[in-house]
GROMACS .gro file of C-alpha atoms in nm:
model
  120
    1MET     CA    1   7.664  10.244  14.456
    2SER     CA    2   7.586  10.606  14.425
    3ASP     CA    3   7.283  10.735  14.236
    4ASN     CA    4   7.503  10.863  13.951
    5ALA     CA    5   7.667  10.523  13.902
    6VAL     CA    6   7.329  10.350  13.895
    7ALA     CA    7   7.193  10.603  13.646
    8GLU     CA    8   7.497  10.553  13.420
    9GLU     CA    9   7.456  10.175  13.434
   10VAL     CA   10   7.089  10.200  13.341
   11GLU     CA   11   7.176  10.434  13.052
   12LYS     CA   12   7.434  10.187  12.917
   13THR     CA   13   7.198   9.890  12.923
   14ARG     CA   14   6.900  10.080  12.778
   15PRO     CA   15   6.828   9.981  12.416
   16ARG     CA   16   6.915  10.254  12.171
   17THR     CA   17   6.645  10.411  11.959
   18ARG     CA   18   6.650  10.410  11.581
   19ALA     CA   19   6.745  10.779  11.573
   20GLU     CA   20   7.042  10.721  11.807
   21LYS     CA   21   7.163  10.435  11.589
   22GLN     CA   22   7.138  10.652  11.276
   23VAL     CA   23   7.335  10.935  11.436
   24GLU     CA   24   7.604  10.692  11.549
   25HIS     CA   25   7.619  10.538  11.201
   26ARG     CA   26   7.657  10.880  11.036
   27ASN     CA   27   7.940  10.967  11.275
   28ARG     CA   28   8.120  10.642  11.189
   29ILE     CA   29   8.086  10.720  10.818
   30LYS     CA   30   8.222  11.072  10.872
   31ARG     CA   31   8.520  10.935  11.068
   32THR     CA   32   8.596  10.680  10.796
   33LEU     CA   33   8.577  10.942  10.521
   34VAL     CA   34   8.809  11.173  10.714
   35ALA     CA   35   9.062  10.890  10.753
   36CYS     CA   36   9.042  10.802  10.383
   37PHE     CA   37   9.077  11.159  10.260
   38MET     CA   38   9.366  11.226  10.500
   39GLY     CA   39   9.541  10.914  10.370
   40ILE     CA   40   9.497  11.016  10.007
   41LEU     CA   41   9.610  11.372  10.081
   42ALA     CA   42   9.914  11.254  10.278
   43GLY     CA   43  10.005  11.007  10.000
   44GLY     CA   44   9.985  11.274   9.732
   45LEU     CA   45  10.186  11.521   9.936
   46SER     CA   46  10.440  11.251  10.018
   47PHE     CA   47  10.499  11.192   9.649
   48TYR     CA   48  10.528  11.556   9.553
   49LEU     CA   49  10.733  11.674   9.853
   50SER     CA   50  10.980  11.384   9.879
   51GLY     CA   51  11.170  11.463   9.564
   52THR     CA   52  11.207  11.310   9.219
   53PRO     CA   53  11.198  10.930   9.214
   54ASP     CA   54  11.510  10.751   9.095
   55PRO     CA   55  11.419  10.580   8.763
   56VAL     CA   56  11.622  10.268   8.844
   57SER     CA   57  11.512  10.195   9.202
   58GLY     CA   58  11.189  10.397   9.219
   59LEU     CA   59  11.294  10.545   9.554
   60GLN     CA   60  11.283  10.912   9.644
   61GLU     CA   61  11.563  11.112   9.806
   62ASN     CA   62  11.367  11.228  10.111
   63ALA     CA   63  11.127  10.940  10.173
   64ILE     CA   64  11.122  11.017  10.546
   65ILE     CA   65  10.908  11.322  10.464
   66GLY     CA   66  10.634  11.086  10.350
   67ILE     CA   67  10.633  10.902  10.681
   68LEU     CA   68  10.624  11.229  10.871
   69LEU     CA   69  10.328  11.343  10.660
   70LEU     CA   70  10.148  11.017  10.741
   71MET     CA   71  10.194  11.077  11.113
   72ALA     CA   72  10.080  11.437  11.077
   73GLY     CA   73   9.771  11.319  10.890
   74VAL     CA   74   9.676  11.085  11.174
   75VAL     CA   75   9.723  11.354  11.438
   76PHE     CA   76   9.545  11.622  11.234
   77GLN     CA   77   9.228  11.411  11.223
   78LYS     CA   78   9.147  11.514  11.579
   79HIS     CA   79   9.125  11.876  11.468
   80ILE     CA   80   8.905  11.788  11.173
   81PHE     CA   81   8.674  11.599  11.410
   82MET     CA   82   8.641  11.918  11.612
   83LEU     CA   83   8.548  12.113  11.298
   84ILE     CA   84   8.281  11.867  11.185
   85ARG     CA   85   8.152  11.826  11.542
   86VAL     CA   86   8.231  11.458  11.596
   87ASP     CA   87   8.277  11.366  11.962
   88TYR     CA   88   8.641  11.258  11.947
   89MET     CA   89   8.659  11.223  12.327
   90ALA     CA   90   8.429  10.920  12.306
   91LEU     CA   91   8.669  10.735  12.075
   92THR     CA   92   8.849  10.439  12.229
   93GLY     CA   93   9.192  10.301  12.149
   94LYS     CA   94   9.032  10.060  11.905
   95ASP     CA   95   8.866  10.348  11.720
   96TRP     CA   96   9.193  10.542  11.694
   97PHE     CA   97   9.371  10.228  11.571
   98TYR     CA   98   9.106  10.196  11.299
   99GLN     CA   99   9.148  10.562  11.205
  100SER     CA  100   9.525  10.523  11.189
  101PHE     CA  101   9.509  10.203  10.987
  102MET     CA  102   9.267  10.347  10.731
  103THR     CA  103   9.488  10.655  10.693
  104PHE     CA  104   9.797  10.436  10.654
  105ALA     CA  105   9.631  10.207  10.397
  106LEU     CA  106   9.515  10.492  10.173
  107TRP     CA  107   9.847  10.676  10.217
  108PHE     CA  108  10.041  10.366  10.116
  109MET     CA  109   9.821  10.290   9.814
  110THR     CA  110   9.827  10.650   9.689
  111TRP     CA  111  10.201  10.693   9.726
  112THR     CA  112  10.272  10.352   9.569
  113ILE     CA  113  10.048  10.419   9.269
  114LEU     CA  114  10.208  10.758   9.212
  115LEU     CA  115  10.559  10.608   9.236
  116THR     CA  116  10.467  10.320   9.006
  117THR     CA  117  10.327  10.539   8.730
  118THR     CA  118  10.647  10.746   8.718
  119VAL     CA  119  10.864  10.435   8.674
  120LEU     CA  120  10.670  10.317   8.367
   0.00000   0.00000   0.00000
């Protein structure tokens, strides 16, 4: 093994300090808040940009716009991470799945609530 590989292995197995754990925790909270706000924003925009809901079925004319806004919200998170200085390059596939799921969940709830209140 080279010296760099050994140094990296030692760094990975070293116990983290309290300050490092707090910084990591704050970054996780920031990432979760970004995902939630992007989901709510995408859900609201999906409702307002997809057209008037049909009173009988509750469906909108251009519902595909809502799905496209959801995908844009997931992709746009990377740029928000750059603005708030979160190291997005360290995120794994599991982290991005979590980000996407949280965005989807809030998008779905927001859009559904807005559609439901117009039917009543």
